[in-house]
């Protein structure tokens, strides 16, 4: 009787695992308005895939052959999703190095501490292009940077990075997503995406045209809608069912708004004819609808040539890869890795690129 109970319980748990894996795997193929909660399941897909390994071994030991075949099929799908289809290349001295980093002070840093940390990161990685999110800067109508955040000021004043502002013909321009570079910057524009009926500010897209090794390219710096400043794990009243319902509504709204933002960005990308780089904080894992829409026709740098686990959030315990670099086929991805930097709740992503021959 006890053996039968445990056998039934294990089968039920195994069935739940298979169902969650299937939902998480399929989530990026259908719009969140149909089943927004599947996006939450998709975030945990890497961990569901790891759980499939011991589950498959147990099913094999129990000699349930049809069930074993289903497990092997799902493991095959996991391999397709997670194993790179291309390989990087040895780094070279002439590679274009890009660093994308959300420097939010979620780590509780003072401005001077964060400035030193960001400067140390940049000295170590030596990026040619630095794309920051939540790094506030204002530009004079002439395009000259004024009143930048301390970490940005340090890169400009002490490390020789250049930046140009978006069109300021109507006055000074503010952006939380500056792009700094040692390459030639030609033009920058900032686009405010459409707002959708709540108090959150509209997301911004910063488009920068630059020249490298005699060829022009375009870089998009993104920071798509977050889940908000309210975090369930920081809420003292998180055990309240009513509180959890409010968080579920918050997450549902964020997924729907982010999907609309993605559609607007895709429309912008479709107009581009120059080689393209899209980087930033997508607030979406590779298994979510928004990422899938943005990555369509582009190459995920970490998927191709990443080293290590690749998770960029939360910095104290990285469980999700939500910061990305996508490139068009004009670029060859050489290498990608997640670096360390204190005083932010994100980790920086560093990518090396070169022109395809």
mmCIF file of C-alpha atoms in Angstrom:
data_model
loop_
_atom_site.group_PDB
_atom_site.id
_atom_site.type_symbol
_atom_site.label_atom_id
_atom_site.label_comp_id
_atom_site.label_asym_id
_atom_site.label_seq_id
_atom_site.Cartn_x
_atom_site.Cartn_y
_atom_site.Cartn_z
ATOM 1 C CA UNK A 1 0.000 0.000 0.000
ATOM 2 C CA UNK A 2 2.788 2.418 0.937
ATOM 3 C CA UNK A 3 4.769 1.489 -2.181
ATOM 4 C CA UNK A 4 1.730 2.120 -4.355
ATOM 5 C CA UNK A 5 1.200 5.499 -2.666
ATOM 6 C CA UNK A 6 4.794 6.577 -3.305
ATOM 7 C CA UNK A 7 4.682 5.274 -6.869
ATOM 8 C CA UNK A 8 1.505 7.266 -7.551
ATOM 9 C CA UNK A 9 2.955 10.366 -5.910
ATOM 10 C CA UNK A 10 6.121 10.136 -8.029
ATOM 11 C CA UNK A 11 4.080 9.715 -11.204
ATOM 12 C CA UNK A 12 2.017 12.778 -10.326
ATOM 13 C CA UNK A 13 5.146 14.839 -9.642
ATOM 14 C CA UNK A 14 6.702 13.602 -12.863
ATOM 15 C CA UNK A 15 3.553 14.511 -14.803
ATOM 16 C CA UNK A 16 3.616 17.996 -13.265
ATOM 17 C CA UNK A 17 7.267 18.391 -14.254
ATOM 18 C CA UNK A 18 6.540 17.354 -17.850
ATOM 19 C CA UNK A 19 3.579 19.722 -18.037
ATOM 20 C CA UNK A 20 5.548 22.677 -16.658
ATOM 21 C CA UNK A 21 8.426 21.962 -19.049
ATOM 22 C CA UNK A 22 6.057 21.864 -22.030
ATOM 23 C CA UNK A 23 4.377 25.133 -20.978
ATOM 24 C CA UNK A 24 7.704 26.885 -20.365
ATOM 25 C CA UNK A 25 9.162 25.633 -23.635
ATOM 26 C CA UNK A 26 6.166 26.770 -25.684
ATOM 27 C CA UNK A 27 5.709 30.137 -23.933
ATOM 28 C CA UNK A 28 7.862 32.119 -26.332
ATOM 29 C CA UNK A 29 5.712 31.056 -29.291
ATOM 30 C CA UNK A 30 2.417 32.598 -28.194
ATOM 31 C CA UNK A 31 1.464 36.106 -27.099
ATOM 32 C CA UNK A 32 1.215 36.731 -23.330
ATOM 33 C CA UNK A 33 -2.386 37.877 -23.700
ATOM 34 C CA UNK A 34 -3.360 34.223 -24.234
ATOM 35 C CA UNK A 35 -1.601 32.864 -21.140
ATOM 36 C CA UNK A 36 0.622 35.453 -19.479
ATOM 37 C CA UNK A 37 1.374 33.097 -16.586
ATOM 38 C CA UNK A 38 3.247 30.797 -18.968
ATOM 39 C CA UNK A 39 5.895 33.535 -19.151
ATOM 40 C CA UNK A 40 6.598 33.006 -15.451
ATOM 41 C CA UNK A 41 7.014 29.273 -16.022
ATOM 42 C CA UNK A 42 9.348 29.964 -18.972
ATOM 43 C CA UNK A 43 11.717 31.891 -16.715
ATOM 44 C CA UNK A 44 12.436 28.663 -14.858
ATOM 45 C CA UNK A 45 12.894 26.508 -17.972
ATOM 46 C CA UNK A 46 16.656 25.919 -17.455
ATOM 47 C CA UNK A 47 15.946 24.506 -14.005
ATOM 48 C CA UNK A 48 13.043 22.385 -15.242
ATOM 49 C CA UNK A 49 15.422 20.969 -17.867
ATOM 50 C CA UNK A 50 17.922 20.019 -15.172
ATOM 51 C CA UNK A 51 15.176 18.275 -13.182
ATOM 52 C CA UNK A 52 14.322 16.245 -16.291
ATOM 53 C CA UNK A 53 17.652 14.404 -16.041
ATOM 54 C CA UNK A 54 17.033 12.577 -12.741
ATOM 55 C CA UNK A 55 13.365 12.153 -13.657
ATOM 56 C CA UNK A 56 14.358 10.391 -16.882
ATOM 57 C CA UNK A 57 16.747 8.112 -14.968
ATOM 58 C CA UNK A 58 13.981 7.123 -12.535
ATOM 59 C CA UNK A 59 11.572 6.396 -15.384
ATOM 60 C CA UNK A 60 14.231 4.253 -17.099
ATOM 61 C CA UNK A 61 14.732 2.264 -13.872
ATOM 62 C CA UNK A 62 10.979 1.707 -13.627
ATOM 63 C CA UNK A 63 10.920 0.399 -17.243
ATOM 64 C CA UNK A 64 7.997 2.543 -18.310
ATOM 65 C CA UNK A 65 9.066 2.649 -21.930
ATOM 66 C CA UNK A 66 6.396 4.955 -23.367
ATOM 67 C CA UNK A 67 6.972 7.453 -20.593
ATOM 68 C CA UNK A 68 10.722 7.121 -21.098
ATOM 69 C CA UNK A 69 10.282 7.963 -24.767
ATOM 70 C CA UNK A 70 8.412 11.127 -23.818
ATOM 71 C CA UNK A 71 11.189 12.116 -21.425
ATOM 72 C CA UNK A 72 13.838 11.549 -24.073
ATOM 73 C CA UNK A 73 11.852 13.656 -26.546
ATOM 74 C CA UNK A 74 11.692 16.548 -24.084
ATOM 75 C CA UNK A 75 15.395 16.203 -23.304
ATOM 76 C CA UNK A 76 16.062 16.438 -27.031
ATOM 77 C CA UNK A 77 14.035 19.638 -27.186
ATOM 78 C CA UNK A 78 16.061 20.991 -24.258
ATOM 79 C CA UNK A 79 19.294 20.244 -26.126
ATOM 80 C CA UNK A 80 17.988 22.110 -29.184
ATOM 81 C CA UNK A 81 17.168 25.121 -26.998
ATOM 82 C CA UNK A 82 20.350 25.225 -24.929
ATOM 83 C CA UNK A 83 23.226 23.776 -26.985
ATOM 84 C CA UNK A 84 24.862 26.383 -29.275
ATOM 85 C CA UNK A 85 24.475 25.761 -33.000
ATOM 86 C CA UNK A 86 27.532 27.843 -33.857
ATOM 87 C CA UNK A 87 30.893 28.356 -32.230
ATOM 88 C CA UNK A 88 32.813 31.494 -31.425
ATOM 89 C CA UNK A 89 36.415 32.184 -32.388
ATOM 90 C CA UNK A 90 39.654 33.033 -30.585
ATOM 91 C CA UNK A 91 39.667 36.711 -29.574
ATOM 92 C CA UNK A 92 41.817 39.114 -31.561
ATOM 93 C CA UNK A 93 43.292 42.578 -30.931
ATOM 94 C CA UNK A 94 41.043 44.196 -33.533
ATOM 95 C CA UNK A 95 37.699 42.906 -32.244
ATOM 96 C CA UNK A 96 34.930 45.352 -31.398
ATOM 97 C CA UNK A 97 34.247 44.959 -27.670
ATOM 98 C CA UNK A 98 30.795 45.972 -26.436
ATOM 99 C CA UNK A 99 29.694 46.155 -22.815
ATOM 100 C CA UNK A 100 26.033 46.434 -21.842
ATOM 101 C CA UNK A 101 25.206 47.056 -18.188
ATOM 102 C CA UNK A 102 22.185 48.152 -16.179
ATOM 103 C CA UNK A 103 23.905 50.029 -13.351
ATOM 104 C CA UNK A 104 20.798 50.380 -11.207
ATOM 105 C CA UNK A 105 21.693 50.948 -7.598
ATOM 106 C CA UNK A 106 19.656 47.963 -6.520
ATOM 107 C CA UNK A 107 22.857 46.857 -4.790
ATOM 108 C CA UNK A 108 22.635 49.844 -2.420
ATOM 109 C CA UNK A 109 25.746 51.677 -3.588
ATOM 110 C CA UNK A 110 26.715 55.257 -3.003
ATOM 111 C CA UNK A 111 27.520 57.231 -6.149
ATOM 112 C CA UNK A 112 31.267 57.302 -5.445
ATOM 113 C CA UNK A 113 31.381 53.545 -4.788
ATOM 114 C CA UNK A 114 29.534 52.786 -7.986
ATOM 115 C CA UNK A 115 31.731 55.166 -9.992
ATOM 116 C CA UNK A 116 34.869 53.358 -8.854
ATOM 117 C CA UNK A 117 33.294 49.958 -9.542
ATOM 118 C CA UNK A 118 32.176 50.890 -13.073
ATOM 119 C CA UNK A 119 35.572 52.463 -13.844
ATOM 120 C CA UNK A 120 37.357 49.314 -12.644
ATOM 121 C CA UNK A 121 35.059 47.160 -14.791
ATOM 122 C CA UNK A 122 35.733 49.253 -17.889
ATOM 123 C CA UNK A 123 39.494 49.265 -17.300
ATOM 124 C CA UNK A 124 39.423 45.463 -17.005
ATOM 125 C CA UNK A 125 37.230 44.756 -20.045
ATOM 126 C CA UNK A 126 38.440 47.623 -22.311
ATOM 127 C CA UNK A 127 35.162 47.970 -24.270
ATOM 128 C CA UNK A 128 35.015 50.075 -27.433
ATOM 129 C CA UNK A 129 31.297 50.708 -26.887
ATOM 130 C CA UNK A 130 29.618 51.044 -23.484
ATOM 131 C CA UNK A 131 25.803 50.873 -23.466
ATOM 132 C CA UNK A 132 24.352 51.684 -20.043
ATOM 133 C CA UNK A 133 20.850 51.534 -18.631
ATOM 134 C CA UNK A 134 19.602 53.499 -15.633
ATOM 135 C CA UNK A 135 22.632 55.779 -15.989
ATOM 136 C CA UNK A 136 21.136 59.243 -16.174
ATOM 137 C CA UNK A 137 22.598 61.988 -18.316
ATOM 138 C CA UNK A 138 21.402 65.230 -19.842
ATOM 139 C CA UNK A 139 22.645 66.681 -23.095
ATOM 140 C CA UNK A 140 22.874 70.334 -24.070
ATOM 141 C CA UNK A 141 21.141 71.179 -27.402
ATOM 142 C CA UNK A 142 24.620 71.155 -28.966
ATOM 143 C CA UNK A 143 24.983 67.475 -27.985
ATOM 144 C CA UNK A 144 27.461 68.139 -25.159
ATOM 145 C CA UNK A 145 26.933 66.037 -22.036
ATOM 146 C CA UNK A 146 25.911 67.999 -18.951
ATOM 147 C CA UNK A 147 25.081 66.786 -15.452
ATOM 148 C CA UNK A 148 25.820 63.085 -16.066
ATOM 149 C CA UNK A 149 25.571 60.542 -13.268
ATOM 150 C CA UNK A 150 28.848 60.027 -11.447
ATOM 151 C CA UNK A 151 29.710 56.676 -13.126
ATOM 152 C CA UNK A 152 29.125 58.196 -16.573
ATOM 153 C CA UNK A 153 31.124 61.308 -15.723
ATOM 154 C CA UNK A 154 34.060 59.137 -14.666
ATOM 155 C CA UNK A 155 34.140 57.384 -18.053
ATOM 156 C CA UNK A 156 33.957 60.686 -19.933
ATOM 157 C CA UNK A 157 36.377 62.712 -17.817
ATOM 158 C CA UNK A 158 38.981 60.132 -16.855
ATOM 159 C CA UNK A 159 38.850 57.415 -19.506
ATOM 160 C CA UNK A 160 38.366 59.345 -22.732
ATOM 161 C CA UNK A 161 34.976 57.963 -23.737
ATOM 162 C CA UNK A 162 32.939 60.104 -26.095
ATOM 163 C CA UNK A 163 29.185 60.485 -26.194
ATOM 164 C CA UNK A 164 26.783 62.443 -28.342
ATOM 165 C CA UNK A 165 23.272 63.407 -27.392
ATOM 166 C CA UNK A 166 20.032 62.856 -29.281
ATOM 167 C CA UNK A 167 18.629 65.724 -31.323
ATOM 168 C CA UNK A 168 18.305 68.723 -28.983
ATOM 169 C CA UNK A 169 16.800 71.235 -31.375
ATOM 170 C CA UNK A 170 13.904 71.757 -28.946
ATOM 171 C CA UNK A 171 16.096 72.114 -25.855
ATOM 172 C CA UNK A 172 18.181 69.891 -23.611
ATOM 173 C CA UNK A 173 17.584 66.151 -23.883
ATOM 174 C CA UNK A 174 17.570 63.681 -20.991
ATOM 175 C CA UNK A 175 18.230 59.970 -21.316
ATOM 176 C CA UNK A 176 18.718 57.121 -18.835
ATOM 177 C CA UNK A 177 20.443 55.044 -21.547
ATOM 178 C CA UNK A 178 23.681 56.731 -22.634
ATOM 179 C CA UNK A 179 26.049 55.168 -25.133
ATOM 180 C CA UNK A 180 29.745 55.962 -24.769
ATOM 181 C CA UNK A 181 32.458 54.869 -27.141
ATOM 182 C CA UNK A 182 36.029 54.988 -28.339
ATOM 183 C CA UNK A 183 34.776 54.481 -31.907
ATOM 184 C CA UNK A 184 33.427 57.279 -34.105
ATOM 185 C CA UNK A 185 29.848 58.185 -33.167
ATOM 186 C CA UNK A 186 27.955 59.735 -36.065
ATOM 187 C CA UNK A 187 24.368 60.310 -34.950
ATOM 188 C CA UNK A 188 22.037 59.531 -32.087
ATOM 189 C CA UNK A 189 18.254 59.625 -31.750
ATOM 190 C CA UNK A 190 15.994 58.748 -28.839
ATOM 191 C CA UNK A 191 12.505 57.309 -29.255
ATOM 192 C CA UNK A 192 9.873 57.190 -26.524
ATOM 193 C CA UNK A 193 7.688 54.144 -26.893
ATOM 194 C CA UNK A 194 3.945 54.396 -26.482
ATOM 195 C CA UNK A 195 2.645 54.458 -22.919
ATOM 196 C CA UNK A 196 -0.138 52.125 -21.862
ATOM 197 C CA UNK A 197 -2.375 53.639 -19.249
ATOM 198 C CA UNK A 198 -0.426 53.342 -16.012
ATOM 199 C CA UNK A 199 1.887 55.520 -13.976
ATOM 200 C CA UNK A 200 5.118 53.977 -15.292
ATOM 201 C CA UNK A 201 7.144 56.233 -17.610
ATOM 202 C CA UNK A 202 7.384 55.316 -21.257
ATOM 203 C CA UNK A 203 10.322 53.094 -22.223
ATOM 204 C CA UNK A 204 13.062 54.663 -24.339
ATOM 205 C CA UNK A 205 15.054 53.355 -27.269
ATOM 206 C CA UNK A 206 18.391 55.029 -28.031
ATOM 207 C CA UNK A 207 19.594 54.544 -31.605
ATOM 208 C CA UNK A 208 23.254 55.319 -32.324
ATOM 209 C CA UNK A 209 24.883 55.269 -35.738
ATOM 210 C CA UNK A 210 28.644 54.724 -35.567
ATOM 211 C CA UNK A 211 31.640 53.885 -37.755
ATOM 212 C CA UNK A 212 34.111 51.086 -37.065
ATOM 213 C CA UNK A 213 36.929 49.909 -39.330
ATOM 214 C CA UNK A 214 35.608 52.104 -42.126
ATOM 215 C CA UNK A 215 32.046 50.685 -42.079
ATOM 216 C CA UNK A 216 28.899 52.143 -40.585
ATOM 217 C CA UNK A 217 26.583 50.265 -38.230
ATOM 218 C CA UNK A 218 23.649 50.977 -35.932
ATOM 219 C CA UNK A 219 23.311 50.214 -32.248
ATOM 220 C CA UNK A 220 20.030 50.106 -30.296
ATOM 221 C CA UNK A 221 20.198 50.493 -26.521
ATOM 222 C CA UNK A 222 17.052 49.099 -24.874
ATOM 223 C CA UNK A 223 15.559 49.000 -21.422
ATOM 224 C CA UNK A 224 12.126 47.430 -21.668
ATOM 225 C CA UNK A 225 9.433 47.532 -19.005
ATOM 226 C CA UNK A 226 10.448 46.029 -15.684
ATOM 227 C CA UNK A 227 8.174 44.369 -13.161
ATOM 228 C CA UNK A 228 8.344 47.491 -10.999
ATOM 229 C CA UNK A 229 10.040 48.407 -7.753
ATOM 230 C CA UNK A 230 7.706 46.271 -5.626
ATOM 231 C CA UNK A 231 9.416 42.917 -5.058
ATOM 232 C CA UNK A 232 7.517 40.030 -3.427
ATOM 233 C CA UNK A 233 10.613 38.739 -1.624
ATOM 234 C CA UNK A 234 11.130 42.168 0.015
ATOM 235 C CA UNK A 235 7.517 42.557 1.148
ATOM 236 C CA UNK A 236 6.859 41.884 4.840
ATOM 237 C CA UNK A 237 3.202 41.170 3.995
ATOM 238 C CA UNK A 238 3.982 38.684 1.223
ATOM 239 C CA UNK A 239 2.108 35.867 2.991
ATOM 240 C CA UNK A 240 -1.192 37.661 2.456
ATOM 241 C CA UNK A 241 -3.242 36.096 -0.424
ATOM 242 C CA UNK A 242 -4.524 39.556 -1.335
ATOM 243 C CA UNK A 243 -0.923 40.778 -1.572
ATOM 244 C CA UNK A 244 -0.006 37.942 -3.913
ATOM 245 C CA UNK A 245 -2.973 38.734 -6.148
ATOM 246 C CA UNK A 246 -1.700 42.300 -6.467
ATOM 247 C CA UNK A 247 1.727 40.983 -7.483
ATOM 248 C CA UNK A 248 0.207 38.664 -10.061
ATOM 249 C CA UNK A 249 -1.656 41.617 -11.591
ATOM 250 C CA UNK A 250 1.567 43.620 -11.568
ATOM 251 C CA UNK A 251 3.450 40.864 -13.392
ATOM 252 C CA UNK A 252 0.615 40.270 -15.875
ATOM 253 C CA UNK A 253 0.511 43.981 -16.778
ATOM 254 C CA UNK A 254 4.295 44.110 -17.177
ATOM 255 C CA UNK A 255 4.292 41.157 -19.597
ATOM 256 C CA UNK A 256 1.527 42.706 -21.707
ATOM 257 C CA UNK A 257 3.135 46.163 -21.815
ATOM 258 C CA UNK A 258 6.524 44.678 -22.655
ATOM 259 C CA UNK A 259 5.001 42.723 -25.543
ATOM 260 C CA UNK A 260 3.635 45.966 -27.012
ATOM 261 C CA UNK A 261 7.027 47.630 -26.583
ATOM 262 C CA UNK A 262 8.689 44.748 -28.409
ATOM 263 C CA UNK A 263 6.328 45.152 -31.350
ATOM 264 C CA UNK A 264 7.244 48.841 -31.630
ATOM 265 C CA UNK A 265 10.969 48.095 -31.486
ATOM 266 C CA UNK A 266 10.617 45.367 -34.128
ATOM 267 C CA UNK A 267 8.953 47.880 -36.444
ATOM 268 C CA UNK A 268 11.972 50.157 -36.001
ATOM 269 C CA UNK A 269 14.469 47.361 -36.612
ATOM 270 C CA UNK A 270 12.659 46.358 -39.796
ATOM 271 C CA UNK A 271 13.546 49.754 -41.307
ATOM 272 C CA UNK A 272 17.294 49.322 -40.811
ATOM 273 C CA UNK A 273 19.629 48.605 -43.711
ATOM 274 C CA UNK A 274 22.960 48.953 -41.865
ATOM 275 C CA UNK A 275 24.597 46.190 -39.790
ATOM 276 C CA UNK A 276 22.749 46.046 -36.507
ATOM 277 C CA UNK A 277 23.492 45.564 -32.805
ATOM 278 C CA UNK A 278 20.668 45.451 -30.254
ATOM 279 C CA UNK A 279 21.653 45.328 -26.608
ATOM 280 C CA UNK A 280 20.348 46.139 -23.166
ATOM 281 C CA UNK A 281 18.059 45.037 -20.389
ATOM 282 C CA UNK A 282 15.149 43.230 -22.068
ATOM 283 C CA UNK A 283 13.658 42.064 -18.752
ATOM 284 C CA UNK A 284 12.966 38.820 -20.636
ATOM 285 C CA UNK A 285 14.741 35.487 -20.708
ATOM 286 C CA UNK A 286 15.481 33.640 -23.980
ATOM 287 C CA UNK A 287 12.323 31.594 -23.345
ATOM 288 C CA UNK A 288 9.916 34.534 -23.267
ATOM 289 C CA UNK A 289 7.755 35.993 -26.028
ATOM 290 C CA UNK A 290 9.467 39.411 -26.016
ATOM 291 C CA UNK A 291 12.964 38.008 -26.455
ATOM 292 C CA UNK A 292 11.797 35.691 -29.229
ATOM 293 C CA UNK A 293 10.235 38.602 -31.101
ATOM 294 C CA UNK A 294 13.339 40.781 -30.818
ATOM 295 C CA UNK A 295 15.751 37.971 -31.685
ATOM 296 C CA UNK A 296 13.889 36.950 -34.859
ATOM 297 C CA UNK A 297 16.430 37.147 -37.686
ATOM 298 C CA UNK A 298 19.254 38.154 -35.334
ATOM 299 C CA UNK A 299 22.003 36.223 -33.561
ATOM 300 C CA UNK A 300 22.141 35.986 -29.780
ATOM 301 C CA UNK A 301 25.802 36.628 -28.927
ATOM 302 C CA UNK A 302 25.781 34.614 -25.728
ATOM 303 C CA UNK A 303 23.887 31.721 -27.331
ATOM 304 C CA UNK A 304 26.591 31.502 -29.988
ATOM 305 C CA UNK A 305 29.793 32.122 -28.064
ATOM 306 C CA UNK A 306 28.927 32.496 -24.395
ATOM 307 C CA UNK A 307 31.113 31.205 -21.608
ATOM 308 C CA UNK A 308 29.625 30.149 -18.290
ATOM 309 C CA UNK A 309 26.049 30.160 -17.022
ATOM 310 C CA UNK A 310 25.200 33.576 -18.474
ATOM 311 C CA UNK A 311 22.597 34.701 -15.926
ATOM 312 C CA UNK A 312 22.674 38.452 -15.302
ATOM 313 C CA UNK A 313 19.966 38.900 -12.656
ATOM 314 C CA UNK A 314 19.878 39.101 -9.668
ATOM 315 C CA UNK A 315 23.561 39.952 -9.129
ATOM 316 C CA UNK A 316 23.580 38.407 -5.630
ATOM 317 C CA UNK A 317 22.151 35.132 -6.919
ATOM 318 C CA UNK A 318 22.043 35.115 -10.738
ATOM 319 C CA UNK A 319 19.171 32.934 -11.899
ATOM 320 C CA UNK A 320 17.938 34.563 -15.136
ATOM 321 C CA UNK A 321 19.558 35.822 -18.337
ATOM 322 C CA UNK A 322 17.627 39.035 -19.077
ATOM 323 C CA UNK A 323 20.438 41.246 -20.457
ATOM 324 C CA UNK A 324 21.276 40.471 -24.063
ATOM 325 C CA UNK A 325 23.278 41.398 -27.147
ATOM 326 C CA UNK A 326 21.699 40.536 -30.514
ATOM 327 C CA UNK A 327 23.477 41.167 -33.821
ATOM 328 C CA UNK A 328 22.680 40.919 -37.505
ATOM 329 C CA UNK A 329 24.472 38.449 -39.771
ATOM 330 C CA UNK A 330 27.000 41.081 -40.835
ATOM 331 C CA UNK A 331 28.709 40.480 -37.495
ATOM 332 C CA UNK A 332 30.616 37.403 -36.352
ATOM 333 C CA UNK A 333 30.377 36.781 -32.627
ATOM 334 C CA UNK A 334 33.815 36.003 -31.240
ATOM 335 C CA UNK A 335 33.159 35.681 -27.542
ATOM 336 C CA UNK A 336 30.643 36.606 -24.837
ATOM 337 C CA UNK A 337 30.794 36.463 -21.065
ATOM 338 C CA UNK A 338 29.102 37.866 -17.990
ATOM 339 C CA UNK A 339 31.475 39.908 -15.873
ATOM 340 C CA UNK A 340 31.428 40.911 -12.221
ATOM 341 C CA UNK A 341 30.613 44.378 -10.914
ATOM 342 C CA UNK A 342 29.384 45.266 -7.431
ATOM 343 C CA UNK A 343 26.730 47.812 -6.521
ATOM 344 C CA UNK A 344 24.109 46.870 -9.082
ATOM 345 C CA UNK A 345 21.371 44.248 -9.088
ATOM 346 C CA UNK A 346 22.436 43.297 -12.644
ATOM 347 C CA UNK A 347 25.663 41.822 -13.977
ATOM 348 C CA UNK A 348 27.359 43.287 -17.083
ATOM 349 C CA UNK A 349 27.529 41.390 -20.368
ATOM 350 C CA UNK A 350 30.662 41.753 -22.520
ATOM 351 C CA UNK A 351 30.702 40.699 -26.182
ATOM 352 C CA UNK A 352 33.493 40.659 -28.771
ATOM 353 C CA UNK A 353 32.504 41.093 -32.432
ATOM 354 C CA UNK A 354 34.156 41.364 -35.837
ATOM 355 C CA UNK A 355 32.933 41.727 -39.381
ATOM 356 C CA UNK A 356 32.074 38.528 -41.185
ATOM 357 C CA UNK A 357 34.330 37.929 -44.143
#
